[in-house]
DNA sequence: CGTGAAACATTAGCGGC
DNA sequence: GCCGCTAATGTTTCACG
């Protein structure tokens, strides 16, 4: 995971692209005072090295009717049989596999502290959330306990990472 | 915030674009069995109605040297002078304004529960995090208390929202 | 909704600093 | 090494059927 060498121009390109991923190469070249070809070569290099992971469209959750954002702390069983039939499969592995199949879970981290996982869950309303917790989360054999908090208002929400100066 | 009317094709277009925001209109048209022009008209309509908020490049935090992801719960002063000189400015408003200026804070929500705000903080390492908490967060006059948890591992992380079927 | 043509963007090869 | 020019190719976009 050795950090790729990035000069000042690379960083400006990254800063531009994480604000607007649809700018044409020409436009970007102009903004960083380069002609189109070296600019494109730099962008391709950033893509191939994986510094740029992907390009996406960001949708408006409210306009899609997704009015409820919850953060859910989950505690898991640590020992005992996993009911998977197979040995050597941990509860954590089972749970992580389940998470991948739940589209309403948009993020899942293993965390420090007394809860094991933190989930970010995006749903239409409290009825949907309640159903998700009952039918999916608590229904999962590895889950011991869940604690939910709800977003009242979002004041900042960006995919733009702070690019280190050094 | 009346949800725009979306038919099945619109939803397929959205699903495609939130996975890959750089596909050419031609490619998208092909995948939804439309010719390029009506497909482009639909995309423009989705952009203008705000369902598509923006297009961005997603960067790799680790390749940028951002190896520490923290979730920070913050509790604020609720009453008393804000030291802003102006009356009628709440502690919450002051804090929210400060958050906008901190690039390491990539998300900030007002939350239910006994903490007021949840921050997602992306930094290089624990030394940087420590400095951020001491010099920015705890230094802020409205902040009473902070509790931090750290991501040990990320199992899911997507900007793709679950598009409701109805 | 689809066709076609003009405008525009991307990209590979090559020469120069 | 990295930059910039040129020219061929591909894509977007819009007026019109």
CSV table of C-alpha atoms (C1' of nucleotides) in Angstrom, one decimal:
chain,number,residue,atom,x,y,z
A,1,UNK,CA,0.0,0.0,0.0
A,2,UNK,CA,3.0,2.2,-0.5
A,3,UNK,CA,1.7,5.7,-1.2
A,4,UNK,CA,2.2,6.7,-4.8
A,5,UNK,CA,4.3,9.7,-5.4
A,6,UNK,CA,2.1,12.7,-6.0
A,7,UNK,CA,3.4,16.1,-7.0
A,8,UNK,CA,1.5,19.4,-6.6
A,9,UNK,CA,-0.2,19.1,-10.0
A,10,UNK,CA,-1.4,15.5,-9.3
A,11,UNK,CA,-3.0,16.8,-6.1
A,12,UNK,CA,-4.7,19.6,-7.8
A,13,UNK,CA,-6.1,17.2,-10.4
A,14,UNK,CA,-7.4,14.9,-7.5
A,15,UNK,CA,-9.0,17.9,-5.7
A,16,UNK,CA,-10.8,18.9,-8.9
A,17,UNK,CA,-12.0,15.4,-9.7
A,18,UNK,CA,-13.3,14.6,-6.3
A,19,UNK,CA,-15.5,17.8,-6.6
A,20,UNK,CA,-16.6,17.2,-10.2
A,21,UNK,CA,-15.9,13.9,-11.8
A,22,UNK,CA,-17.4,14.8,-15.1
A,23,UNK,CA,-15.1,17.6,-16.2
A,24,UNK,CA,-13.5,17.0,-19.5
A,25,UNK,CA,-9.8,16.4,-19.7
A,26,UNK,CA,-9.5,19.6,-21.6
A,27,UNK,CA,-11.2,21.6,-18.9
A,28,UNK,CA,-9.0,20.0,-16.2
A,29,UNK,CA,-5.8,20.6,-18.3
A,30,UNK,CA,-6.7,24.3,-18.5
A,31,UNK,CA,-7.2,24.6,-14.8
A,32,UNK,CA,-3.9,23.1,-13.9
A,33,UNK,CA,-2.0,24.9,-16.8
A,34,UNK,CA,-1.2,21.8,-18.8
A,35,UNK,CA,-2.0,20.8,-22.3
A,36,UNK,CA,-4.6,17.9,-22.7
A,37,UNK,CA,-2.2,15.1,-23.3
A,38,UNK,CA,0.1,15.2,-20.3
A,39,UNK,CA,-3.0,15.9,-18.2
A,40,UNK,CA,-4.7,12.8,-19.5
A,41,UNK,CA,-1.5,10.8,-18.9
A,42,UNK,CA,-1.5,11.9,-15.3
A,43,UNK,CA,-5.2,11.0,-14.8
A,44,UNK,CA,-4.7,7.6,-16.3
A,45,UNK,CA,-1.7,7.0,-14.0
A,46,UNK,CA,-3.8,8.0,-11.0
A,47,UNK,CA,-6.6,5.6,-12.1
A,48,UNK,CA,-4.2,2.8,-12.8
A,49,UNK,CA,-2.4,3.2,-9.5
A,50,UNK,CA,-5.7,3.0,-7.7
A,51,UNK,CA,-5.5,6.5,-6.2
A,52,UNK,CA,-8.7,7.2,-8.1
A,53,UNK,CA,-10.8,4.2,-7.3
A,54,UNK,CA,-13.9,4.9,-9.4
A,55,UNK,CA,-16.3,7.6,-10.7
A,56,UNK,CA,-19.9,7.6,-9.5
A,57,UNK,CA,-23.0,9.7,-9.6
A,58,UNK,CA,-24.3,10.8,-6.2
A,59,UNK,CA,-28.0,10.7,-5.8
A,60,UNK,CA,-30.3,12.7,-3.5
A,61,UNK,CA,-31.6,10.4,-0.7
A,62,UNK,CA,-34.6,12.5,0.0
A,63,UNK,CA,-35.7,12.8,-3.6
A,64,UNK,CA,-35.7,9.0,-3.7
A,65,UNK,CA,-37.9,8.9,-0.6
A,66,UNK,CA,-35.1,7.7,1.7
A,67,UNK,CA,-35.9,10.0,4.6
A,68,UNK,CA,-34.3,8.0,7.4
A,69,UNK,CA,-30.6,7.6,8.1
A,70,UNK,CA,-29.6,5.5,11.1
A,71,UNK,CA,-26.3,4.5,12.6
A,72,UNK,CA,-26.6,1.0,14.2
A,73,UNK,CA,-24.1,-0.4,16.6
A,74,UNK,CA,-24.1,-4.2,16.6
A,75,UNK,CA,-22.7,-6.7,19.1
A,76,UNK,CA,-22.0,-10.3,18.0
A,77,UNK,CA,-21.8,-13.7,19.5
A,78,UNK,CA,-18.1,-14.5,19.9
A,79,UNK,CA,-18.1,-18.2,20.5
A,80,UNK,CA,-20.3,-21.2,20.1
A,81,UNK,CA,-21.6,-22.9,17.0
A,82,UNK,CA,-22.4,-20.8,14.0
A,83,UNK,CA,-25.3,-22.9,12.7
A,84,UNK,CA,-23.7,-22.8,9.3
A,85,UNK,CA,-22.9,-26.5,9.5
A,86,UNK,CA,-19.3,-25.8,8.6
A,87,UNK,CA,-16.6,-25.6,11.2
A,88,UNK,CA,-14.1,-22.8,11.4
A,89,UNK,CA,-16.6,-20.2,10.2
A,90,UNK,CA,-16.8,-17.3,12.7
A,91,UNK,CA,-19.9,-15.3,13.7
A,92,UNK,CA,-18.1,-12.2,12.4
A,93,UNK,CA,-17.6,-13.8,9.0
A,94,UNK,CA,-21.2,-14.9,8.8
A,95,UNK,CA,-22.4,-11.4,9.7
A,96,UNK,CA,-20.1,-9.7,7.2
A,97,UNK,CA,-21.4,-11.9,4.5
A,98,UNK,CA,-25.0,-11.1,5.4
A,99,UNK,CA,-24.2,-7.3,5.4
A,100,UNK,CA,-23.1,-7.5,1.8
A,101,UNK,CA,-26.5,-8.7,0.8
A,102,UNK,CA,-28.5,-5.9,2.5
A,103,UNK,CA,-28.7,-2.9,0.2
A,104,UNK,CA,-30.0,-0.6,2.9
A,105,UNK,CA,-26.6,-1.0,4.7
A,106,UNK,CA,-24.4,1.5,2.9
A,107,UNK,CA,-21.4,1.2,5.3
A,108,UNK,CA,-20.2,-1.4,7.8
A,109,UNK,CA,-17.0,-1.0,9.9
A,110,UNK,CA,-15.5,-3.2,12.7
A,111,UNK,CA,-15.0,-0.7,15.5
A,112,UNK,CA,-13.1,-0.2,18.7
A,113,UNK,CA,-15.2,0.1,21.9
A,114,UNK,CA,-17.8,-2.2,23.3
A,115,UNK,CA,-19.8,-2.7,20.2
A,116,UNK,CA,-18.3,-4.8,17.4
A,117,UNK,CA,-19.8,-3.2,14.2
A,118,UNK,CA,-21.1,0.1,13.1
A,119,UNK,CA,-23.6,0.1,10.3
A,120,UNK,CA,-24.9,3.0,8.4
A,121,UNK,CA,-28.4,2.3,7.3
A,122,UNK,CA,-30.5,4.2,4.7
A,123,UNK,CA,-34.2,3.5,4.5
A,124,UNK,CA,-37.5,5.2,3.6
A,125,UNK,CA,-39.0,5.6,7.1
A,126,UNK,CA,-39.2,4.2,10.6
A,127,UNK,CA,-41.5,1.4,9.5
A,128,UNK,CA,-38.9,0.2,7.1
A,129,UNK,CA,-36.2,0.5,9.6
A,130,UNK,CA,-38.2,-1.4,12.2
A,131,UNK,CA,-38.7,-4.2,9.7
A,132,UNK,CA,-35.0,-4.2,8.8
A,133,UNK,CA,-34.0,-4.6,12.5
A,134,UNK,CA,-36.5,-7.2,13.3
A,135,UNK,CA,-36.4,-9.3,10.1
A,136,UNK,CA,-32.7,-9.0,9.2
A,137,UNK,CA,-30.5,-7.8,12.0
A,138,UNK,CA,-32.1,-9.5,15.1
A,139,UNK,CA,-33.1,-12.5,13.0
A,140,UNK,CA,-29.4,-13.1,12.2
A,141,UNK,CA,-28.1,-15.9,14.6
A,142,UNK,CA,-24.8,-14.1,15.3
A,143,UNK,CA,-26.3,-10.9,16.5
A,144,UNK,CA,-26.6,-10.4,20.3
A,145,UNK,CA,-27.6,-6.8,20.6
A,146,UNK,CA,-28.2,-3.6,18.5
A,147,UNK,CA,-28.3,0.1,19.5
A,148,UNK,CA,-29.6,2.6,17.0
A,149,UNK,CA,-29.2,6.4,16.7
A,150,UNK,CA,-30.9,8.5,14.0
A,151,UNK,CA,-29.8,11.4,12.1
A,152,UNK,CA,-31.9,14.5,12.8
A,153,UNK,CA,-30.1,16.7,10.3
A,154,UNK,CA,-27.0,16.5,8.1
A,155,UNK,CA,-24.7,19.4,8.1
A,156,UNK,CA,-21.9,18.1,6.1
A,157,UNK,CA,-21.6,15.1,3.9
A,158,UNK,CA,-18.8,14.9,1.4
A,159,UNK,CA,-16.9,12.2,-0.5
A,160,UNK,CA,-13.9,14.6,-0.9
A,161,UNK,CA,-11.0,13.4,1.2
A,162,UNK,CA,-8.5,15.8,2.7
A,163,UNK,CA,-5.5,15.4,0.5
A,164,UNK,CA,-2.3,15.6,2.7
A,165,UNK,CA,0.1,18.3,1.8
A,166,UNK,CA,3.4,16.5,2.4
B,1,UNK,CA,-39.1,17.6,-1.6
B,2,UNK,CA,-41.9,15.8,-3.5
B,3,UNK,CA,-40.3,12.6,-4.9
B,4,UNK,CA,-40.0,12.9,-8.7
B,5,UNK,CA,-41.9,10.3,-10.7
B,6,UNK,CA,-39.4,7.6,-11.8
B,7,UNK,CA,-40.3,4.8,-14.1
B,8,UNK,CA,-38.4,1.5,-14.3
B,9,UNK,CA,-36.0,2.8,-16.9
B,10,UNK,CA,-35.1,5.9,-14.9
B,11,UNK,CA,-34.3,3.6,-12.0
B,12,UNK,CA,-32.1,1.4,-14.1
B,13,UNK,CA,-30.3,4.5,-15.3
B,14,UNK,CA,-29.8,5.6,-11.7
B,15,UNK,CA,-28.5,2.2,-10.6
B,16,UNK,CA,-26.0,2.2,-13.5
B,17,UNK,CA,-24.8,5.7,-12.8
B,18,UNK,CA,-24.3,5.3,-9.1
B,19,UNK,CA,-22.0,2.4,-9.9
B,20,UNK,CA,-20.2,4.0,-12.8
B,21,UNK,CA,-20.6,7.7,-13.3
B,22,UNK,CA,-18.3,7.8,-16.4
B,23,UNK,CA,-20.2,5.5,-18.7
B,24,UNK,CA,-20.9,7.2,-22.0
B,25,UNK,CA,-24.4,8.0,-22.8
B,26,UNK,CA,-24.2,5.5,-25.7
B,27,UNK,CA,-23.2,2.7,-23.4
B,28,UNK,CA,-26.0,3.5,-20.9
B,29,UNK,CA,-28.6,3.7,-23.8
B,30,UNK,CA,-27.5,0.3,-24.9
B,31,UNK,CA,-27.9,-1.2,-21.5
B,32,UNK,CA,-31.4,0.1,-21.0
B,33,UNK,CA,-32.5,-0.6,-24.6
B,34,UNK,CA,-32.9,2.9,-25.7
B,35,UNK,CA,-31.3,5.0,-28.4
B,36,UNK,CA,-28.8,7.7,-27.2
B,37,UNK,CA,-31.1,10.7,-27.5
B,38,UNK,CA,-34.0,9.7,-25.3
B,39,UNK,CA,-31.5,8.2,-22.8
B,40,UNK,CA,-29.7,11.5,-22.6
B,41,UNK,CA,-33.0,13.4,-22.2
B,42,UNK,CA,-33.8,11.2,-19.2
B,43,UNK,CA,-30.4,11.7,-17.7
B,44,UNK,CA,-30.7,15.5,-18.1
B,45,UNK,CA,-34.1,15.4,-16.5
B,46,UNK,CA,-32.7,13.4,-13.5
B,47,UNK,CA,-29.9,15.9,-13.2
B,48,UNK,CA,-32.1,19.0,-13.4
B,49,UNK,CA,-34.6,17.6,-10.9
B,50,UNK,CA,-31.8,17.0,-8.5
B,51,UNK,CA,-32.2,13.3,-8.2
B,52,UNK,CA,-28.7,13.1,-9.5
B,53,UNK,CA,-26.9,15.6,-7.3
B,54,UNK,CA,-23.4,15.5,-8.8
B,55,UNK,CA,-20.7,13.3,-10.3
B,56,UNK,CA,-17.5,12.7,-8.4
B,57,UNK,CA,-14.3,10.7,-8.4
B,58,UNK,CA,-13.8,8.5,-5.3
B,59,UNK,CA,-10.2,8.3,-4.0
B,60,UNK,CA,-8.5,5.6,-2.1
B,61,UNK,CA,-7.9,6.9,1.5
B,62,UNK,CA,-5.1,4.5,2.2
B,63,UNK,CA,-3.2,5.3,-1.0
B,64,UNK,CA,-3.4,9.0,0.1
B,65,UNK,CA,-1.9,8.0,3.5
B,66,UNK,CA,-5.2,8.5,5.3
B,67,UNK,CA,-5.0,5.4,7.5
B,68,UNK,CA,-7.2,6.4,10.4
B,69,UNK,CA,-11.0,6.7,10.3
B,70,UNK,CA,-12.8,7.8,13.4
B,71,UNK,CA,-16.4,8.4,14.4
B,72,UNK,CA,-16.6,11.1,17.0
B,73,UNK,CA,-19.6,11.8,19.2
B,74,UNK,CA,-19.7,15.5,20.3
B,75,UNK,CA,-21.8,17.1,23.1
B,76,UNK,CA,-22.3,20.8,23.0
B,77,UNK,CA,-23.0,23.6,25.5
B,78,UNK,CA,-26.7,24.4,25.3
B,79,UNK,CA,-27.0,27.7,27.1
B,80,UNK,CA,-24.9,30.6,28.1
B,81,UNK,CA,-22.9,33.2,26.1
B,82,UNK,CA,-21.4,32.1,22.8
B,83,UNK,CA,-18.4,34.4,23.0
B,84,UNK,CA,-19.2,35.4,19.4
B,85,UNK,CA,-20.1,38.9,20.6
B,86,UNK,CA,-23.5,38.6,18.7
B,87,UNK,CA,-26.7,37.6,20.5
B,88,UNK,CA,-29.0,35.0,19.1
B,89,UNK,CA,-26.2,32.8,17.8
B,90,UNK,CA,-26.5,29.4,19.3
B,91,UNK,CA,-23.6,27.1,20.2
B,92,UNK,CA,-24.9,24.6,17.7
B,93,UNK,CA,-24.7,27.2,14.9
B,94,UNK,CA,-21.2,28.1,15.9
B,95,UNK,CA,-20.1,24.5,15.9
B,96,UNK,CA,-21.7,23.8,12.6
B,97,UNK,CA,-19.9,26.7,11.0
B,98,UNK,CA,-16.6,25.5,12.4
B,99,UNK,CA,-17.2,22.0,11.1
B,100,UNK,CA,-17.5,23.3,7.5
B,101,UNK,CA,-14.0,24.7,7.8
B,102,UNK,CA,-12.4,21.4,8.9
B,103,UNK,CA,-11.5,19.3,5.9
B,104,UNK,CA,-10.8,16.2,8.0
B,105,UNK,CA,-14.5,16.1,9.0
B,106,UNK,CA,-16.1,14.4,6.0
B,107,UNK,CA,-19.6,14.0,7.6
B,108,UNK,CA,-21.5,15.7,10.4
B,109,UNK,CA,-25.0,14.8,11.6
B,110,UNK,CA,-27.1,16.0,14.5
B,111,UNK,CA,-28.2,12.8,16.2
B,112,UNK,CA,-30.8,11.4,18.6
B,113,UNK,CA,-29.4,10.0,21.8
B,114,UNK,CA,-27.3,11.6,24.5
B,115,UNK,CA,-24.6,13.0,22.2
B,116,UNK,CA,-25.5,15.9,20.0
B,117,UNK,CA,-23.4,15.4,16.9
B,118,UNK,CA,-21.7,12.5,15.1
B,119,UNK,CA,-18.6,13.3,13.1
B,120,UNK,CA,-16.8,11.1,10.7
B,121,UNK,CA,-13.1,12.1,10.7
B,122,UNK,CA,-10.5,11.0,8.2
B,123,UNK,CA,-6.9,11.6,9.1
B,124,UNK,CA,-3.4,10.2,8.5
B,125,UNK,CA,-2.7,8.6,11.9
B,126,UNK,CA,-3.3,8.8,15.6
B,127,UNK,CA,-0.9,11.8,16.0
B,128,UNK,CA,-3.0,13.8,13.6
B,129,UNK,CA,-6.2,12.7,15.2
B,130,UNK,CA,-5.0,13.7,18.6
B,131,UNK,CA,-4.0,17.1,17.3
B,132,UNK,CA,-7.4,17.5,15.7
B,133,UNK,CA,-9.2,16.7,18.9
B,134,UNK,CA,-7.0,18.9,21.1
B,135,UNK,CA,-6.5,21.9,18.8
B,136,UNK,CA,-9.8,22.0,17.0
B,137,UNK,CA,-12.6,20.1,18.7
B,138,UNK,CA,-11.8,20.6,22.4
B,139,UNK,CA,-10.5,24.1,21.7
B,140,UNK,CA,-13.9,25.1,20.4
B,141,UNK,CA,-15.8,27.0,23.1
B,142,UNK,CA,-19.1,25.2,22.5
B,143,UNK,CA,-17.8,21.7,22.9
B,144,UNK,CA,-18.3,20.1,26.3
B,145,UNK,CA,-17.4,16.5,25.6
B,146,UNK,CA,-16.2,14.1,22.9
B,147,UNK,CA,-16.2,10.3,22.6
B,148,UNK,CA,-14.3,8.6,19.8
B,149,UNK,CA,-14.4,5.2,18.2
B,150,UNK,CA,-12.0,4.0,15.5
B,151,UNK,CA,-12.6,1.8,12.5
B,152,UNK,CA,-10.6,-1.4,12.7
B,153,UNK,CA,-11.6,-2.6,9.3
B,154,UNK,CA,-14.2,-1.5,6.7
B,155,UNK,CA,-16.3,-4.3,5.2
B,156,UNK,CA,-18.7,-2.3,3.2
B,157,UNK,CA,-18.6,1.3,2.0
B,158,UNK,CA,-20.7,2.4,-0.9
B,159,UNK,CA,-22.2,5.6,-2.2
B,160,UNK,CA,-24.9,3.6,-4.0
B,161,UNK,CA,-28.3,4.2,-2.3
B,162,UNK,CA,-31.0,1.5,-2.3
B,163,UNK,CA,-33.5,2.7,-4.9
B,164,UNK,CA,-37.0,1.9,-3.6
B,165,UNK,CA,-39.1,-0.3,-5.9
B,166,UNK,CA,-42.4,1.4,-5.5
C,1,DC,C1',-38.8,8.1,-29.8
C,2,DG,C1',-35.2,7.8,-33.4
C,3,DT,C1',-32.0,9.7,-37.2
C,4,DG,C1',-28.2,12.1,-38.8
C,5,DA,C1',-24.7,15.9,-38.9
C,6,DA,C1',-22.0,19.4,-36.5
C,7,DA,C1',-19.4,20.3,-32.5
C,8,DC,C1',-16.6,18.6,-29.2
C,9,DA,C1',-13.6,15.4,-26.6
C,10,DT,C1',-10.2,11.6,-26.2
C,11,DT,C1',-6.1,9.4,-27.3
C,12,DA,C1',-1.8,7.5,-29.7
C,13,DG,C1',2.3,8.7,-32.2
C,14,DC,C1',6.2,11.7,-32.7
C,15,DG,C1',9.5,15.5,-32.0
C,16,DG,C1',11.5,18.8,-28.6
C,17,DC,C1',13.0,20.6,-24.1
D,1,DG,C1',12.2,11.6,-17.9
D,2,DC,C1',7.9,14.8,-18.9
D,3,DC,C1',5.7,18.3,-22.1
D,4,DG,C1',2.9,19.7,-26.2
D,5,DC,C1',1.6,19.3,-31.1
D,6,DT,C1',-1.1,17.0,-34.6
D,7,DA,C1',-4.4,14.0,-36.6
D,8,DA,C1',-7.6,10.1,-36.4
D,9,DT,C1',-11.2,8.3,-33.9
D,10,DG,C1',-15.1,8.3,-30.9
D,11,DT,C1',-18.8,10.8,-28.3
D,12,DT,C1',-22.2,14.2,-27.2
D,13,DT,C1',-25.8,17.0,-28.5
D,14,DC,C1',-29.6,19.1,-31.0
D,15,DA,C1',-32.8,20.2,-34.8
D,16,DC,C1',-36.0,17.7,-37.3
D,17,DG,C1',-38.9,13.8,-39.0
